[in-house]
Coordinates of C-alpha atoms in Angstrom, one line a residue:
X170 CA 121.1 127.1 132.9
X171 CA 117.9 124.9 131.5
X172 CA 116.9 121.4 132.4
X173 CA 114.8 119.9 130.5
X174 CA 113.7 116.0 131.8
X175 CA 111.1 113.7 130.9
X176 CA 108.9 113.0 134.3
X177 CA 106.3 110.4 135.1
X178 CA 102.8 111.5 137.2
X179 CA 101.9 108.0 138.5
X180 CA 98.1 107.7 139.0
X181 CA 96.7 107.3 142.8
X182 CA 95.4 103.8 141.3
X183 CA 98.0 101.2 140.5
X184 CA 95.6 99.6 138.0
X185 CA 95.6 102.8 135.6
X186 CA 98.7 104.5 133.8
X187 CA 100.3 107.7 134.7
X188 CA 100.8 110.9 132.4
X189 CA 104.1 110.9 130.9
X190 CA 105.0 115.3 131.1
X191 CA 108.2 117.3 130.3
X192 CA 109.5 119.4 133.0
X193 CA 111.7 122.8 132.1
X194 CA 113.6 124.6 134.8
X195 CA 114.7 128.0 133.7
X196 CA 116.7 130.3 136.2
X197 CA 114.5 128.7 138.9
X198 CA 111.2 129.0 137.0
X199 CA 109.2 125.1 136.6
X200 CA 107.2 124.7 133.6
X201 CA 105.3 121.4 132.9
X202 CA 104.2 120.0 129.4
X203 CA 102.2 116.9 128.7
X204 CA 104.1 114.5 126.3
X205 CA 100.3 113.2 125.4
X206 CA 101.4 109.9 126.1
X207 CA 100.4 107.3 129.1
X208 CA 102.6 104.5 131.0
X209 CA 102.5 102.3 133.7
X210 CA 105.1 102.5 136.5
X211 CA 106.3 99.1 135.9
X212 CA 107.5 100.5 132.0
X213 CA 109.5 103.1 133.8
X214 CA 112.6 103.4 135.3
X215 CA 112.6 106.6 137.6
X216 CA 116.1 106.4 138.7
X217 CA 117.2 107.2 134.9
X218 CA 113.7 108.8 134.0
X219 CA 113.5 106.7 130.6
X220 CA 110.9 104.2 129.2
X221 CA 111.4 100.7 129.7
X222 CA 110.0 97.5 127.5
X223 CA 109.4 94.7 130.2
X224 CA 110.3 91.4 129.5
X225 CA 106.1 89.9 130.5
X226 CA 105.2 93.1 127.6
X227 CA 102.9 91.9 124.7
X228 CA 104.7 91.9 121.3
X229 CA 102.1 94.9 120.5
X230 CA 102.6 96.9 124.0
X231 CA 106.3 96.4 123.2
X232 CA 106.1 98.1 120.1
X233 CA 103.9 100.7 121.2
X234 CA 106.6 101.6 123.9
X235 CA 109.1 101.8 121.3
X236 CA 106.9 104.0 119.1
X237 CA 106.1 106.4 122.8
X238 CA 109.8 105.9 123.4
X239 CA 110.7 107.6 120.1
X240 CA 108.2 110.6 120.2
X241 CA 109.1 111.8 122.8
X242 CA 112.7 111.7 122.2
X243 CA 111.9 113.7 119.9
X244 CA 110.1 116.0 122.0
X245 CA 112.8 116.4 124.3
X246 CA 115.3 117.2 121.0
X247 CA 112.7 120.1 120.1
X248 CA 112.5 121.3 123.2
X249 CA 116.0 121.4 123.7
X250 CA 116.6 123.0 120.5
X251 CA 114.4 125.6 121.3
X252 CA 116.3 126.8 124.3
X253 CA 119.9 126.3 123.0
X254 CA 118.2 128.9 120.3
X255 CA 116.7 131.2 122.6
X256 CA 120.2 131.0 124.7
X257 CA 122.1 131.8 121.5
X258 CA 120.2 135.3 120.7
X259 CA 121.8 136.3 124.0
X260 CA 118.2 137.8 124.8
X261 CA 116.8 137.3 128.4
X262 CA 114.3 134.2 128.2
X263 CA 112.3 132.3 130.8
X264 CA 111.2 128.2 131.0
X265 CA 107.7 129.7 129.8
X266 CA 109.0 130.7 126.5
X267 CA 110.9 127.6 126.0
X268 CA 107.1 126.4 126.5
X269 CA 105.3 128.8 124.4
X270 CA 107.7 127.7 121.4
X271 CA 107.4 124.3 121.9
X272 CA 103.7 124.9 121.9
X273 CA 103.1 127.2 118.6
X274 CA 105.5 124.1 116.9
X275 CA 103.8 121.0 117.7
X276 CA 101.0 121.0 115.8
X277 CA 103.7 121.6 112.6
X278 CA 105.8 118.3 113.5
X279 CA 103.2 115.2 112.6
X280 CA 105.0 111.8 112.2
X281 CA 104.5 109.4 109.1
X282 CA 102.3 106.8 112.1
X283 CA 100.6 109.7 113.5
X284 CA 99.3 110.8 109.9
X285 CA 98.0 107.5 108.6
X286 CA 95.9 107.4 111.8
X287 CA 94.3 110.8 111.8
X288 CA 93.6 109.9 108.1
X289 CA 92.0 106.4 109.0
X290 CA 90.1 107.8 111.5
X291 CA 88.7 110.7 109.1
X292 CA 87.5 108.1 106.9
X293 CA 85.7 106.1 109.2
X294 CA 83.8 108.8 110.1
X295 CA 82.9 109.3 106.5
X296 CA 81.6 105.8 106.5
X297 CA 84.4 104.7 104.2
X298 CA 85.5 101.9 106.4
X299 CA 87.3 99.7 103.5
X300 CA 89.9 102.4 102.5
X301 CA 90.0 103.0 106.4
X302 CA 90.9 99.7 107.0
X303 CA 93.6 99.2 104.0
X304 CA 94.9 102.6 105.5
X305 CA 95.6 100.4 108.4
X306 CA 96.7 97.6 107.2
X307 CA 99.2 99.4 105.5
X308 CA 100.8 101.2 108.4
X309 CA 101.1 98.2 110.9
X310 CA 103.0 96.5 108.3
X311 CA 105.2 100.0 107.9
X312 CA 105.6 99.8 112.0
X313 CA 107.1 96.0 112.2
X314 CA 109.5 97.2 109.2
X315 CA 110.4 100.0 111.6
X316 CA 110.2 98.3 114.5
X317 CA 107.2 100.5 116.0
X318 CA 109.8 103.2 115.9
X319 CA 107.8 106.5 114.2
X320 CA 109.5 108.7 111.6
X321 CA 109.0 112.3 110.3
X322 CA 108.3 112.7 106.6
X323 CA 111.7 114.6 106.1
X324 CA 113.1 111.1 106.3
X325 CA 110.5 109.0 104.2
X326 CA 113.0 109.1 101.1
X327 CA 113.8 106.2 98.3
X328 CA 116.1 104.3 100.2
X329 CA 114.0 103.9 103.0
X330 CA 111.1 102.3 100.6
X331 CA 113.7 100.7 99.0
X332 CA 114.7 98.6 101.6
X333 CA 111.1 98.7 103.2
X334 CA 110.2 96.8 99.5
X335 CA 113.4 94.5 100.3
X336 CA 112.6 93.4 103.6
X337 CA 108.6 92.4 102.6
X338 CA 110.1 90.6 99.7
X339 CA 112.4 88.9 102.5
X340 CA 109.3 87.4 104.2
X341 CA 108.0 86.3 100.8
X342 CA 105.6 88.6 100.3
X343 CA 104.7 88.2 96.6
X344 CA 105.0 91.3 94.0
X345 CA 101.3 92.2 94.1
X346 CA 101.1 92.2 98.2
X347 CA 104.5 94.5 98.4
X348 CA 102.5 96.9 96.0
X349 CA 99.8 97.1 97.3
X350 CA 101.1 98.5 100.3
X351 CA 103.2 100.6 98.4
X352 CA 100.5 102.5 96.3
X353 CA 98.7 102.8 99.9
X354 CA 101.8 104.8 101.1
X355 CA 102.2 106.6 97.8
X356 CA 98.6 108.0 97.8
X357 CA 98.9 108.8 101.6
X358 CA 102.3 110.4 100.7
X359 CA 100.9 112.6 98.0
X360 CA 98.4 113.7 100.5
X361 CA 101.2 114.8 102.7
X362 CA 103.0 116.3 100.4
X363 CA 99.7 118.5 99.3
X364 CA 99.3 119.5 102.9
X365 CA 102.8 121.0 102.7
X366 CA 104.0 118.0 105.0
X367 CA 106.7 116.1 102.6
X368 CA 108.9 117.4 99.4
X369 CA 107.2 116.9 96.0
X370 CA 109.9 114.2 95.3
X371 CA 109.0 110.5 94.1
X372 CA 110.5 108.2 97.0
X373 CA 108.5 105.4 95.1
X374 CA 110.6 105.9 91.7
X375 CA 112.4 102.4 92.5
X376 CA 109.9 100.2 93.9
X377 CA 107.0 97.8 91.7
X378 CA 103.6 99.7 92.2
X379 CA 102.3 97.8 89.5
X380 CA 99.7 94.6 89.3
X381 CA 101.1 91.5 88.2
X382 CA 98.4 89.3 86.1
X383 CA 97.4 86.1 88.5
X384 CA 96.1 82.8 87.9
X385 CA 92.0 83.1 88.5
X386 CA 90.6 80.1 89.8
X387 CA 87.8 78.3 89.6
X388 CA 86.2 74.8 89.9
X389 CA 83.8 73.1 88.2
X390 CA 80.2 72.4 88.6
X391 CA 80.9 68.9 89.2
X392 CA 83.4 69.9 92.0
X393 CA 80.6 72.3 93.4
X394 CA 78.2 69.4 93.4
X395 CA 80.4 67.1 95.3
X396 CA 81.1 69.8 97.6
X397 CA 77.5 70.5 98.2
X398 CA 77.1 66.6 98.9
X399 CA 79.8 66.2 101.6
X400 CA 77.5 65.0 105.2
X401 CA 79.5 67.5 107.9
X402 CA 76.8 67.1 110.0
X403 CA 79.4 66.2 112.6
X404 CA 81.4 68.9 112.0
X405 CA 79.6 71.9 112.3
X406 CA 82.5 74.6 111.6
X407 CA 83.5 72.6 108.2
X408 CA 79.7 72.5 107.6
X409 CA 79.1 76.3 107.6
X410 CA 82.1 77.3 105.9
X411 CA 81.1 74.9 103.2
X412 CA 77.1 76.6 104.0
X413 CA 78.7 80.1 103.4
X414 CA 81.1 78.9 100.4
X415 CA 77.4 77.3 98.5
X416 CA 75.3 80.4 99.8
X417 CA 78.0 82.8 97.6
X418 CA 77.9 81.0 94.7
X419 CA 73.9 80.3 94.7
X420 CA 73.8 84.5 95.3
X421 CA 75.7 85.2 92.1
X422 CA 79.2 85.2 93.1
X423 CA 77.9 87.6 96.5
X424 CA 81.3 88.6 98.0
X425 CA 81.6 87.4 101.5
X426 CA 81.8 91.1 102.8
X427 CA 78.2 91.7 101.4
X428 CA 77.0 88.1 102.7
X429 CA 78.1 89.6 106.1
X430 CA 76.4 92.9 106.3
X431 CA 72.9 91.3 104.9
X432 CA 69.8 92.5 106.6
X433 CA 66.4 90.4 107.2
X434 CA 65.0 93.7 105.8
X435 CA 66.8 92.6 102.6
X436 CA 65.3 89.8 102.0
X437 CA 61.2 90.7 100.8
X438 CA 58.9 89.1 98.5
X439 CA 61.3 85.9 97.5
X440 CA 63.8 88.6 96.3
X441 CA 67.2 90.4 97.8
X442 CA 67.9 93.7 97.5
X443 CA 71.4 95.3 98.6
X444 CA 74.1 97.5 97.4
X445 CA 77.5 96.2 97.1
X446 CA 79.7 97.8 99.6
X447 CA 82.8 98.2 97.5
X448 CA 80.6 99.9 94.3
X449 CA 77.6 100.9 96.2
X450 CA 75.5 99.3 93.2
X451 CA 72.0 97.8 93.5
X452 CA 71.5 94.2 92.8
X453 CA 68.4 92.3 93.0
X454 CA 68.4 88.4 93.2
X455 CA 65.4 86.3 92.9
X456 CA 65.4 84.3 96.4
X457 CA 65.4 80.5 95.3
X458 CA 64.8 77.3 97.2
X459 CA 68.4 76.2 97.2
X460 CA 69.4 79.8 99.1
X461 CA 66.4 79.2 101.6
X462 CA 67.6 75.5 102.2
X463 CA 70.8 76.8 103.5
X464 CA 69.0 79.5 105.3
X465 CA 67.2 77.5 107.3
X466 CA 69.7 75.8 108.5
X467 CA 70.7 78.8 110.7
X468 CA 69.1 80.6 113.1
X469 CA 70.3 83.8 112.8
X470 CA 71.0 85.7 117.0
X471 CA 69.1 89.3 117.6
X472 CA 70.8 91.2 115.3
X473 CA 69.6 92.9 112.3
X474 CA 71.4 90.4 110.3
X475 CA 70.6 87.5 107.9
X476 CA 73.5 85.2 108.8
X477 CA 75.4 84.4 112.0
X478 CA 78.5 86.2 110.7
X479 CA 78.2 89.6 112.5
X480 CA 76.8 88.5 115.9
X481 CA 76.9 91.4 117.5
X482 CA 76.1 95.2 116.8
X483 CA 78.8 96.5 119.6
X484 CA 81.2 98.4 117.1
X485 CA 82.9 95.6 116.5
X486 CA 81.0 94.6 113.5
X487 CA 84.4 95.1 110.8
X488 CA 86.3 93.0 113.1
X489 CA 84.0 90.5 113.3
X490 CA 83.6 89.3 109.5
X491 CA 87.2 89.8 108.8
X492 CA 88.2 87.1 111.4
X493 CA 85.0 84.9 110.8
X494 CA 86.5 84.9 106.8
X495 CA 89.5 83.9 107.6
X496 CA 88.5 81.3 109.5
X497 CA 85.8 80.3 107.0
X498 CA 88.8 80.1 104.5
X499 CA 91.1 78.0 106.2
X500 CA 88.5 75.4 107.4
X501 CA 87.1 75.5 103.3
X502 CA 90.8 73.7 102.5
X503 CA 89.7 70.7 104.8
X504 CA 86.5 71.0 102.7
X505 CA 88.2 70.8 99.9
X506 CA 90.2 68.2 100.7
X507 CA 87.3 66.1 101.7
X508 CA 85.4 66.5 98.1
X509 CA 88.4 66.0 96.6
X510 CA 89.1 69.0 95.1
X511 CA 92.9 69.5 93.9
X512 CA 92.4 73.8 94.4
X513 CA 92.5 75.7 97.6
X514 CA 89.1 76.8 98.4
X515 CA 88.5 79.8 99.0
X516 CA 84.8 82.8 99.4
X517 CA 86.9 84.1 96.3
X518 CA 86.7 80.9 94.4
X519 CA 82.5 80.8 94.5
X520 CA 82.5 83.9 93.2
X521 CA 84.9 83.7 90.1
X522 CA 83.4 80.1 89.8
X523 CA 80.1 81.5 89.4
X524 CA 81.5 83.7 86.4
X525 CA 83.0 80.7 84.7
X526 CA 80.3 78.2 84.6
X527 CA 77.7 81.0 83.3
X528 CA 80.4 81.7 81.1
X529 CA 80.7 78.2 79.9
X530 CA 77.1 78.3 79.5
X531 CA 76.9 81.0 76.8
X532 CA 75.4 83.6 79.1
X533 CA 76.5 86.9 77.7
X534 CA 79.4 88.7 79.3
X535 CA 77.3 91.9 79.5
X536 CA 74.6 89.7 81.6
X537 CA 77.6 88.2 83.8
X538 CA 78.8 91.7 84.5
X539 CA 75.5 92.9 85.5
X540 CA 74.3 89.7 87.8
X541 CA 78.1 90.4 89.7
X542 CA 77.9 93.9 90.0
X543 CA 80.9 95.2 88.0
X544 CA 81.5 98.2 87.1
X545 CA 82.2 97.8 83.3
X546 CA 82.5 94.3 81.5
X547 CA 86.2 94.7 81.2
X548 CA 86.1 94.0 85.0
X549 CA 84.3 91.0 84.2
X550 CA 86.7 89.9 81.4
X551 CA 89.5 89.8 83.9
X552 CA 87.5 87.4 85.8
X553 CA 86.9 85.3 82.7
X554 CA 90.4 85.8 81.7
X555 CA 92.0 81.9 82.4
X556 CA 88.8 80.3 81.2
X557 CA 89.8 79.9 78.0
X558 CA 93.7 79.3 78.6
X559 CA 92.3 76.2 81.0
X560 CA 90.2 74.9 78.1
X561 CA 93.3 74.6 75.9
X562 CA 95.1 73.1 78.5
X563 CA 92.6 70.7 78.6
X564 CA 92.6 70.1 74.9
X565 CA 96.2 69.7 74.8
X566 CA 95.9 67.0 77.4
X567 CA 93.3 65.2 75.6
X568 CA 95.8 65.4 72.7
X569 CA 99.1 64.3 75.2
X570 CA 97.1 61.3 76.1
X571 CA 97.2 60.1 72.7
X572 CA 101.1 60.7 72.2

């Protein structure tokens, strides 16, 4: 007869978690496997030697005990299936071979969660943290549509992203959010499937991959001067957020990831030098006295930095612009409010602003491509593309006003 349990080695320190193991009992014979997986002793209950989500848990410890709960269920399941083969060939077998199998199998069963990771992580250390991080983004949406419960490919099929589509659209997610995510998990699929991981099927044959056209926005220069005009000298967040916002558009549209990651070494003989991170082109901008005026306004802490965006150099750096923008972007609505601009502000909107006015100032397209750093000009013409739909709006309101 063969047991097969799931154990818990609690550390000698409270503080730290114990190693989570499998134990297999063959005719007498103990064998011990590590499930790769650590707990504390208050998330288990011995008597019934299970996982357990406790009720003072952290919405994101909860669902990592879900997603521990369900590997190694089906670890146990494996293992278990090993020996009810090895008991069916009627061959004499020991808890070592139950072992050995389990062994020469694992590295063959990789879960959808466990995949995305090892590919985020490959591409960080390629220095290609933006498709790392979309990578990521991706899956933790993927894990609170499954409830942080992982999944093999053999079950990633059409009506799961069916109803993974359904249930983003449920929490309003608009048609261009839900596909983005779901050409992320198409192009990690395909990668799967070309490591002979999933079936050449299409699972994404009934779900919107496409890219719905969107409203671009911009404001005027008029709205960019009373901006610029507001005294937050009193309120120092609203005041760099409106700094940052007047910094992009002054640098040509610079997107706020490349603001971040400036250096001082950038910035030489009254010009700035840098390559966009998401082209990896050059640019060169002539350093004028309205950039220096908002420079000088901020001392920038010992970092090899221009602005006081990224703070410190501790690893964190990623982290650190993407929550300093989105708290630059909800305190630019106040700003926006208080100019009285009718548009939610946004970095975005300095950039595409940028584009417009120079566009409304006869400055070729080729030259507005170039100062922004596109690849091609039809890049650019999407940028440019409501211009001219808001000038006939406007026309047609001149002509309304006469009615």
């Amino acid at each position: 007869m063969t047991s097969i349990k799931l154990k818990l080695r609690m550390s000698s320190n409270c503080d730290e978690a114990g190693i989570l193991y499998y134990q297999v009992i063959h005719d007498r014979e103990v064998r011990l496997v590590s499930a790769g997986y650590r707990i504390f002793s208050c998330e288990w209950d011995r008597k019934h030697g299970r996982i357990v989500v406790s009720p003072v848990c952290s919405d994101i410890r909860s669902g990592e005990l879900e997603c521990i709960r369900e590997n190694v269920r089906c670890g146990l399941d494996r293992m278990r299936d090993i020996a009810d083969v090895l008991e069916a060939s009627g061959m004499p077998y020991s808890a070592e071979d139950i072992v050995c199998r389990y062994n020469e199998t694992a590295a063959d069963v990789i879960t959808v969660f466990g995949f995305i990771r090892r590919k985020a992580a490959r591409l960080r250390r390629m220095g290609r943290n933006r498709t790392a991080g979309t990578y990521m983004e991706a899956l933790s949406s993927l894990m609170k549509f499954r409830g942080y419960v992982d999944f093999r490919f053999n079950s990633f099929d059409a009506d799961m992203i069916e109803r993974y589509e359904a249930w983003m659209r449920m929490r309003r997610l608009c048609r261009n959010t839900t596909s983005f995510y779901m050409r992320i998990l198409r192009t990690l699929y395909n990668q799967a499937v070309s490591e002979g991981l999933a079936r050449e099927v299409n699972p994404f044959r009934n779900v919107y991959t496409g890219i719905d056209k969107t409203a671009k926005r911009a404001v005027t220069l008029q709205e960019i001067r009373r901006i610029k005009e507001l005294d937050l000298s009193g309120e120092k967040g609203l005041e760099f957020a409106r700094d940052i916002f007047l910094l992009s558009f002054c640098l040509r549209g610079m997107s706020f990831v490349d603001l971040a990651y400036l250096r001082k070494t950038d910035l030489s003989n009254g010009f700035v030098t840098y390559n966009r991170r998401k082209t990896g082109r050059q640019l060169t901008i002539r350093w004028e006295r309205h950039m220096q005026l908002l420079l000088d306004k901020y001392n920038s802490p010992d970092t090899r930095y221009l602005l006081p965006i990224i703070v410190r150099e501790d690893g964190t750096e990623e982290r650190q612009y993407r929550n300093r923008m989105l708290l630059i972007n909800r305190r630019l609505k106040k700003v926006a409010a208080l100019a009285g601009v009718h548009m939610p502000l946004t970095l975005y909107v300095a950039r595409h602003s940028w584009a417009s006015i120079a566009n409304a100032k006869n400055i070729p397209i080729s030259v507005i491509s170039g100062a922004m750093g596109h690849d091609s000009e039809s890049t650019t013409q999407i940028y440019l593309a409501s211009i001219q739909t808001n000038t006939i709006d406007e026309a047609n309101q001149s002509i309304l006003k006469d009615l």
